[in-house]
Short mmCIF file of N, CA and C in Angstrom, two decimals:
data_model
loop_
_atom_site.label_atom_id
_atom_site.label_comp_id
_atom_site.label_asym_id
_atom_site.label_seq_id
_atom_site.Cartn_x
_atom_site.Cartn_y
_atom_site.Cartn_z
N MET A 134 86.94 90.67 126.59
CA MET A 134 86.68 90.48 125.17
C MET A 134 86.82 91.83 124.47
N GLN A 135 87.55 91.83 123.38
CA GLN A 135 87.77 93.06 122.65
C GLN A 135 86.63 93.32 121.67
N ASN A 136 86.40 94.58 121.44
CA ASN A 136 85.44 94.97 120.42
C ASN A 136 86.09 94.76 119.06
N ASN A 137 85.37 94.21 118.12
CA ASN A 137 85.90 93.90 116.79
C ASN A 137 86.52 95.13 116.12
N LYS A 138 85.95 96.31 116.32
CA LYS A 138 86.44 97.51 115.66
C LYS A 138 87.77 97.98 116.24
N SER A 139 88.12 97.56 117.47
CA SER A 139 89.34 98.03 118.10
C SER A 139 90.56 97.18 117.75
N VAL A 140 90.37 96.10 117.07
CA VAL A 140 91.48 95.23 116.71
C VAL A 140 92.25 95.84 115.54
N PRO A 141 93.56 96.03 115.71
CA PRO A 141 94.35 96.59 114.59
C PRO A 141 94.26 95.71 113.35
N ARG A 142 94.29 96.35 112.19
CA ARG A 142 94.19 95.61 110.93
C ARG A 142 95.33 94.62 110.77
N ARG A 143 96.50 94.93 111.30
CA ARG A 143 97.62 93.99 111.19
C ARG A 143 97.26 92.65 111.85
N LEU A 144 96.62 92.71 113.02
CA LEU A 144 96.21 91.48 113.69
C LEU A 144 95.11 90.77 112.91
N SER A 145 94.22 91.56 112.32
CA SER A 145 93.17 90.96 111.48
C SER A 145 93.77 90.25 110.28
N ARG A 146 94.78 90.87 109.66
CA ARG A 146 95.45 90.23 108.52
C ARG A 146 96.15 88.95 108.95
N MET A 147 96.79 89.00 110.10
CA MET A 147 97.49 87.81 110.59
C MET A 147 96.51 86.67 110.82
N LYS A 148 95.39 86.98 111.44
CA LYS A 148 94.38 85.96 111.70
C LYS A 148 93.81 85.41 110.39
N ALA A 149 93.52 86.33 109.46
CA ALA A 149 92.99 85.90 108.16
C ALA A 149 94.02 85.01 107.46
N PHE A 150 95.28 85.41 107.47
CA PHE A 150 96.33 84.60 106.86
C PHE A 150 96.38 83.22 107.49
N GLN A 151 96.39 83.15 108.82
CA GLN A 151 96.49 81.85 109.49
C GLN A 151 95.31 80.95 109.14
N PHE A 152 94.12 81.53 109.09
CA PHE A 152 92.95 80.74 108.74
C PHE A 152 93.04 80.26 107.29
N LEU A 153 93.38 81.18 106.39
CA LEU A 153 93.48 80.82 104.96
C LEU A 153 94.58 79.80 104.73
N TYR A 154 95.65 79.90 105.46
CA TYR A 154 96.74 78.92 105.34
C TYR A 154 96.22 77.53 105.73
N GLY A 155 95.42 77.47 106.77
CA GLY A 155 94.82 76.20 107.18
C GLY A 155 93.94 75.58 106.10
N LEU A 156 93.30 76.43 105.31
CA LEU A 156 92.45 75.93 104.22
C LEU A 156 93.28 75.25 103.13
N GLU A 157 94.57 75.52 103.08
CA GLU A 157 95.45 74.87 102.11
C GLU A 157 95.53 73.36 102.36
N PHE A 158 95.20 72.93 103.56
CA PHE A 158 95.33 71.52 103.95
C PHE A 158 94.00 70.78 104.01
N SER A 159 92.91 71.53 103.99
CA SER A 159 91.58 70.89 103.93
C SER A 159 90.60 71.90 103.35
N GLU A 160 90.14 71.60 102.16
CA GLU A 160 89.28 72.51 101.42
C GLU A 160 87.93 72.72 102.08
N VAL A 161 87.36 73.85 101.79
CA VAL A 161 86.00 74.18 102.21
C VAL A 161 85.24 74.47 100.92
N ASN A 162 84.07 73.84 100.75
CA ASN A 162 83.36 73.97 99.48
C ASN A 162 82.09 74.79 99.52
N SER A 163 81.79 75.40 100.68
CA SER A 163 80.61 76.26 100.75
C SER A 163 80.85 77.36 101.77
N ILE A 164 80.14 78.45 101.60
CA ILE A 164 80.26 79.57 102.53
C ILE A 164 79.82 79.15 103.93
N GLU A 165 78.83 78.26 104.00
CA GLU A 165 78.36 77.77 105.30
C GLU A 165 79.47 77.00 106.02
N ASN A 166 80.17 76.15 105.29
CA ASN A 166 81.27 75.40 105.90
C ASN A 166 82.43 76.32 106.27
N LEU A 167 82.67 77.34 105.46
CA LEU A 167 83.71 78.31 105.77
C LEU A 167 83.38 79.00 107.09
N GLU A 168 82.14 79.40 107.23
CA GLU A 168 81.71 80.07 108.45
C GLU A 168 81.82 79.15 109.66
N LYS A 169 81.41 77.90 109.53
CA LYS A 169 81.52 76.93 110.63
C LYS A 169 82.97 76.75 111.06
N ARG A 170 83.85 76.59 110.07
CA ARG A 170 85.28 76.42 110.38
C ARG A 170 85.86 77.65 111.08
N TYR A 171 85.43 78.81 110.62
CA TYR A 171 85.96 80.04 111.21
C TYR A 171 85.48 80.21 112.65
N ARG A 172 84.25 79.87 112.90
CA ARG A 172 83.71 80.03 114.26
C ARG A 172 84.47 79.19 115.28
N VAL A 173 85.03 78.06 114.87
CA VAL A 173 85.77 77.21 115.81
C VAL A 173 87.29 77.38 115.69
N PHE A 174 87.73 78.32 114.86
CA PHE A 174 89.15 78.60 114.70
C PHE A 174 89.69 79.14 116.03
N PRO A 175 90.85 78.64 116.46
CA PRO A 175 91.38 79.09 117.76
C PRO A 175 91.59 80.61 117.82
N ILE A 176 91.24 81.17 118.96
CA ILE A 176 91.42 82.60 119.19
C ILE A 176 92.70 82.78 119.99
N GLN A 177 93.58 83.65 119.50
CA GLN A 177 94.81 83.92 120.22
C GLN A 177 94.51 84.78 121.44
N GLU A 178 95.35 84.66 122.45
CA GLU A 178 95.18 85.45 123.67
C GLU A 178 95.13 86.94 123.31
N GLY A 179 94.11 87.62 123.78
CA GLY A 179 93.96 89.04 123.49
C GLY A 179 93.38 89.32 122.11
N GLY A 180 93.08 88.28 121.36
CA GLY A 180 92.56 88.46 120.00
C GLY A 180 91.07 88.64 119.98
N GLU A 181 90.58 88.96 118.81
CA GLU A 181 89.15 89.17 118.63
C GLU A 181 88.41 87.84 118.55
N PRO A 182 87.16 87.83 118.99
CA PRO A 182 86.34 86.63 118.75
C PRO A 182 86.16 86.44 117.25
N ASN A 183 85.75 85.27 116.85
CA ASN A 183 85.60 84.96 115.43
C ASN A 183 84.25 85.43 114.91
N PHE A 184 84.12 86.74 114.75
CA PHE A 184 82.92 87.32 114.19
C PHE A 184 82.89 87.05 112.69
N THR A 185 81.71 86.76 112.16
CA THR A 185 81.59 86.62 110.71
C THR A 185 81.13 87.94 110.13
N GLU A 186 81.82 88.97 110.53
CA GLU A 186 81.65 90.33 110.01
C GLU A 186 82.94 91.06 110.34
N GLY A 187 83.15 92.18 109.71
CA GLY A 187 84.35 92.95 110.00
C GLY A 187 85.50 92.62 109.05
N PHE A 188 86.62 93.27 109.28
CA PHE A 188 87.75 93.22 108.37
C PHE A 188 88.33 91.80 108.20
N THR A 189 88.54 91.10 109.29
CA THR A 189 89.11 89.75 109.21
C THR A 189 88.23 88.86 108.34
N TRP A 190 86.95 88.84 108.64
CA TRP A 190 86.02 87.99 107.89
C TRP A 190 85.94 88.42 106.43
N ASP A 191 85.95 89.73 106.17
CA ASP A 191 85.93 90.22 104.79
C ASP A 191 87.14 89.70 104.01
N LEU A 192 88.30 89.71 104.65
CA LEU A 192 89.50 89.19 103.99
C LEU A 192 89.37 87.70 103.69
N ILE A 193 88.91 86.96 104.67
CA ILE A 193 88.79 85.50 104.52
C ILE A 193 87.81 85.16 103.39
N VAL A 194 86.63 85.73 103.45
CA VAL A 194 85.61 85.43 102.43
C VAL A 194 86.07 85.91 101.06
N GLY A 195 86.64 87.09 101.01
CA GLY A 195 87.08 87.64 99.73
C GLY A 195 88.15 86.79 99.07
N VAL A 196 89.16 86.41 99.84
CA VAL A 196 90.22 85.56 99.27
C VAL A 196 89.64 84.21 98.87
N TRP A 197 88.78 83.66 99.71
CA TRP A 197 88.18 82.35 99.41
C TRP A 197 87.36 82.41 98.12
N LYS A 198 86.52 83.43 97.99
CA LYS A 198 85.66 83.56 96.82
C LYS A 198 86.45 83.83 95.53
N HIS A 199 87.52 84.59 95.64
CA HIS A 199 88.26 85.04 94.46
C HIS A 199 89.58 84.30 94.26
N SER A 200 89.74 83.18 94.94
CA SER A 200 91.05 82.50 94.90
C SER A 200 91.47 82.09 93.49
N GLN A 201 90.56 81.70 92.65
CA GLN A 201 90.95 81.30 91.29
C GLN A 201 91.47 82.49 90.50
N LYS A 202 90.76 83.61 90.58
CA LYS A 202 91.23 84.81 89.88
C LYS A 202 92.58 85.27 90.45
N LEU A 203 92.70 85.24 91.76
CA LEU A 203 93.96 85.64 92.40
C LEU A 203 95.10 84.71 91.98
N ASP A 204 94.82 83.41 91.92
CA ASP A 204 95.84 82.45 91.46
C ASP A 204 96.23 82.70 90.00
N ASP A 205 95.25 83.05 89.19
CA ASP A 205 95.55 83.37 87.78
C ASP A 205 96.49 84.57 87.68
N ILE A 206 96.25 85.56 88.51
CA ILE A 206 97.12 86.74 88.52
C ILE A 206 98.51 86.38 89.01
N ILE A 207 98.59 85.60 90.07
CA ILE A 207 99.89 85.17 90.59
C ILE A 207 100.64 84.40 89.52
N GLN A 208 99.95 83.50 88.84
CA GLN A 208 100.58 82.73 87.77
C GLN A 208 101.08 83.64 86.66
N GLN A 209 100.29 84.62 86.31
CA GLN A 209 100.65 85.56 85.24
C GLN A 209 101.93 86.33 85.57
N TYR A 210 102.09 86.73 86.81
CA TYR A 210 103.23 87.57 87.18
C TYR A 210 104.40 86.79 87.79
N SER A 211 104.25 85.50 87.96
CA SER A 211 105.34 84.72 88.55
C SER A 211 106.31 84.17 87.52
N LYS A 212 106.12 84.58 86.28
CA LYS A 212 107.02 84.23 85.18
C LYS A 212 107.21 82.73 85.05
N LYS A 213 108.35 82.21 85.45
CA LYS A 213 108.67 80.80 85.22
C LYS A 213 108.19 79.86 86.32
N TRP A 214 107.62 80.40 87.38
CA TRP A 214 107.17 79.56 88.49
C TRP A 214 105.74 79.07 88.25
N ARG A 215 105.56 77.77 88.34
CA ARG A 215 104.20 77.21 88.33
C ARG A 215 103.64 77.35 89.74
N LEU A 216 102.34 77.49 89.84
CA LEU A 216 101.72 77.67 91.15
C LEU A 216 102.02 76.51 92.10
N ASP A 217 102.11 75.31 91.58
CA ASP A 217 102.37 74.17 92.46
C ASP A 217 103.80 74.18 93.01
N ARG A 218 104.65 75.07 92.51
CA ARG A 218 106.00 75.22 93.04
C ARG A 218 106.11 76.36 94.05
N VAL A 219 105.08 77.19 94.12
CA VAL A 219 105.07 78.30 95.07
C VAL A 219 104.69 77.74 96.44
N GLY A 220 105.43 78.13 97.46
CA GLY A 220 105.13 77.66 98.81
C GLY A 220 103.74 78.10 99.26
N ARG A 221 103.14 77.32 100.14
CA ARG A 221 101.78 77.62 100.59
C ARG A 221 101.70 78.93 101.37
N VAL A 222 102.73 79.20 102.16
CA VAL A 222 102.75 80.47 102.90
C VAL A 222 102.76 81.63 101.92
N GLU A 223 103.66 81.56 100.95
CA GLU A 223 103.80 82.64 99.98
C GLU A 223 102.54 82.79 99.14
N LEU A 224 101.94 81.68 98.76
CA LEU A 224 100.71 81.72 97.97
C LEU A 224 99.59 82.40 98.75
N CYS A 225 99.44 82.04 100.01
CA CYS A 225 98.40 82.66 100.84
C CYS A 225 98.66 84.16 101.03
N LEU A 226 99.90 84.52 101.25
CA LEU A 226 100.23 85.95 101.42
C LEU A 226 99.98 86.73 100.14
N LEU A 227 100.34 86.16 99.01
CA LEU A 227 100.09 86.82 97.73
C LEU A 227 98.59 86.98 97.47
N ARG A 228 97.83 85.93 97.75
CA ARG A 228 96.38 86.03 97.57
C ARG A 228 95.80 87.14 98.44
N LEU A 229 96.22 87.16 99.68
CA LEU A 229 95.71 88.15 100.62
C LEU A 229 96.05 89.57 100.16
N ALA A 230 97.30 89.80 99.80
CA ALA A 230 97.72 91.14 99.36
C ALA A 230 97.01 91.54 98.07
N LEU A 231 96.94 90.63 97.12
CA LEU A 231 96.28 90.95 95.85
C LEU A 231 94.79 91.21 96.06
N PHE A 232 94.17 90.44 96.94
CA PHE A 232 92.76 90.70 97.23
C PHE A 232 92.59 92.12 97.75
N GLU A 233 93.43 92.53 98.68
CA GLU A 233 93.33 93.89 99.23
C GLU A 233 93.57 94.94 98.15
N ILE A 234 94.57 94.71 97.31
CA ILE A 234 94.91 95.66 96.26
C ILE A 234 93.77 95.80 95.26
N ILE A 235 93.18 94.69 94.87
CA ILE A 235 92.17 94.70 93.81
C ILE A 235 90.77 95.05 94.33
N TYR A 236 90.40 94.50 95.48
CA TYR A 236 89.01 94.59 95.92
C TYR A 236 88.75 95.53 97.10
N ARG A 237 89.78 96.00 97.75
CA ARG A 237 89.59 96.88 98.92
C ARG A 237 90.06 98.28 98.59
N ASP A 238 89.14 99.18 98.34
CA ASP A 238 89.49 100.57 98.02
C ASP A 238 90.09 101.30 99.21
N ASP A 239 89.85 100.78 100.42
CA ASP A 239 90.35 101.44 101.62
C ASP A 239 91.77 101.01 101.99
N VAL A 240 92.39 100.16 101.17
CA VAL A 240 93.74 99.69 101.46
C VAL A 240 94.66 100.08 100.30
N PRO A 241 95.58 101.02 100.53
CA PRO A 241 96.52 101.40 99.48
C PRO A 241 97.45 100.23 99.12
N TYR A 242 97.88 100.22 97.87
CA TYR A 242 98.78 99.17 97.39
C TYR A 242 99.97 98.98 98.31
N LYS A 243 100.63 100.08 98.68
CA LYS A 243 101.85 99.99 99.49
C LYS A 243 101.58 99.36 100.85
N VAL A 244 100.42 99.62 101.41
CA VAL A 244 100.07 99.01 102.70
C VAL A 244 99.88 97.50 102.53
N ALA A 245 99.14 97.09 101.52
CA ALA A 245 98.92 95.66 101.27
C ALA A 245 100.25 94.94 101.05
N MET A 246 101.12 95.56 100.27
CA MET A 246 102.42 94.96 99.98
C MET A 246 103.27 94.87 101.24
N ASN A 247 103.34 95.96 101.99
CA ASN A 247 104.13 95.97 103.22
C ASN A 247 103.62 94.93 104.22
N GLU A 248 102.31 94.84 104.36
CA GLU A 248 101.73 93.88 105.30
C GLU A 248 102.05 92.44 104.89
N ALA A 249 102.01 92.15 103.60
CA ALA A 249 102.36 90.81 103.12
C ALA A 249 103.82 90.50 103.44
N LEU A 250 104.69 91.46 103.24
CA LEU A 250 106.12 91.25 103.52
C LEU A 250 106.37 91.09 105.02
N GLU A 251 105.64 91.85 105.84
CA GLU A 251 105.79 91.72 107.29
C GLU A 251 105.30 90.34 107.77
N LEU A 252 104.18 89.90 107.24
CA LEU A 252 103.68 88.56 107.60
C LEU A 252 104.64 87.48 107.12
N ASN A 253 105.26 87.70 105.97
CA ASN A 253 106.22 86.72 105.48
C ASN A 253 107.43 86.63 106.41
N LYS A 254 107.85 87.75 106.97
CA LYS A 254 108.97 87.73 107.92
C LYS A 254 108.64 86.86 109.12
N GLN A 255 107.37 86.87 109.50
CA GLN A 255 106.93 86.11 110.66
C GLN A 255 106.66 84.63 110.34
N PHE A 256 106.11 84.36 109.17
CA PHE A 256 105.66 83.00 108.87
C PHE A 256 106.38 82.32 107.70
N GLY A 257 107.01 83.10 106.85
CA GLY A 257 107.62 82.54 105.65
C GLY A 257 109.13 82.46 105.75
N GLU A 258 109.73 82.21 104.61
CA GLU A 258 111.18 82.12 104.52
C GLU A 258 111.74 83.45 104.02
N GLU A 259 112.89 83.82 104.54
CA GLU A 259 113.50 85.10 104.17
C GLU A 259 113.72 85.21 102.66
N ARG A 260 114.11 84.11 102.06
CA ARG A 260 114.40 84.15 100.62
C ARG A 260 113.16 84.39 99.76
N SER A 261 111.97 84.23 100.33
CA SER A 261 110.75 84.44 99.54
C SER A 261 110.31 85.91 99.54
N GLN A 262 110.96 86.76 100.33
CA GLN A 262 110.62 88.19 100.35
C GLN A 262 110.70 88.78 98.94
N ALA A 263 111.79 88.50 98.24
CA ALA A 263 111.98 89.06 96.90
C ALA A 263 110.92 88.55 95.93
N PHE A 264 110.54 87.28 96.06
CA PHE A 264 109.53 86.69 95.19
C PHE A 264 108.18 87.40 95.39
N ILE A 265 107.77 87.55 96.65
CA ILE A 265 106.50 88.21 96.96
C ILE A 265 106.54 89.66 96.48
N ASN A 266 107.61 90.34 96.83
CA ASN A 266 107.78 91.74 96.42
C ASN A 266 107.73 91.87 94.90
N GLY A 267 108.40 90.98 94.20
CA GLY A 267 108.45 91.04 92.74
C GLY A 267 107.09 90.89 92.09
N ILE A 268 106.31 89.94 92.55
CA ILE A 268 104.98 89.70 91.97
C ILE A 268 104.06 90.89 92.26
N LEU A 269 104.05 91.35 93.50
CA LEU A 269 103.17 92.47 93.85
C LEU A 269 103.60 93.74 93.14
N ASP A 270 104.88 93.95 93.02
CA ASP A 270 105.38 95.13 92.31
C ASP A 270 105.05 95.07 90.82
N ALA A 271 105.24 93.92 90.22
CA ALA A 271 104.93 93.75 88.79
C ALA A 271 103.44 93.97 88.54
N TYR A 272 102.59 93.43 89.41
CA TYR A 272 101.15 93.64 89.27
C TYR A 272 100.82 95.12 89.39
N SER A 273 101.40 95.77 90.40
CA SER A 273 101.13 97.17 90.62
C SER A 273 101.54 98.04 89.44
N LYS A 274 102.71 97.79 88.88
CA LYS A 274 103.18 98.57 87.75
C LYS A 274 102.29 98.38 86.52
N ALA A 275 101.77 97.18 86.36
CA ALA A 275 100.90 96.89 85.22
C ALA A 275 99.49 97.46 85.42
N ASN A 276 99.15 97.76 86.67
CA ASN A 276 97.80 98.24 87.01
C ASN A 276 97.91 99.46 87.90
N GLU A 277 98.45 100.51 87.40
CA GLU A 277 98.79 101.71 88.16
C GLU A 277 97.63 102.42 88.84
N SER A 278 96.45 101.84 88.88
CA SER A 278 95.27 102.53 89.37
C SER A 278 95.26 102.77 90.88
N LYS A 279 96.11 102.08 91.66
CA LYS A 279 96.03 102.22 93.12
C LYS A 279 97.30 102.72 93.72
#
């Protein structure tokens, strides 16, 4: 069993993304239910146990709590795209990256953006790279603080 602190952040982001993507298909309406679902979420070989503390959990709870605000931002910067037309993978990746950019002072904008694009290469469609990059870049330029 690995120590939670030794797990690279990239793996934590991947796990958080996979869990959040699953929430797209069945909503969770309380923090208690979120925690229950996370505790039984499958652990990948060599992965961290499902601790309800640490970076992975912080990402999950943060995106879950702030999803409406994150969706509003995505809608604002997606120009002609309605949220219901954005793919679920892309939506989850955008939420995750924006959460890190806005709420995590320890994650530079470029890292959050790069990680979202890397996860998209693994889980999304190649053609959505430009869409994700465009929204995150537009947000960043409008909010030069990070």
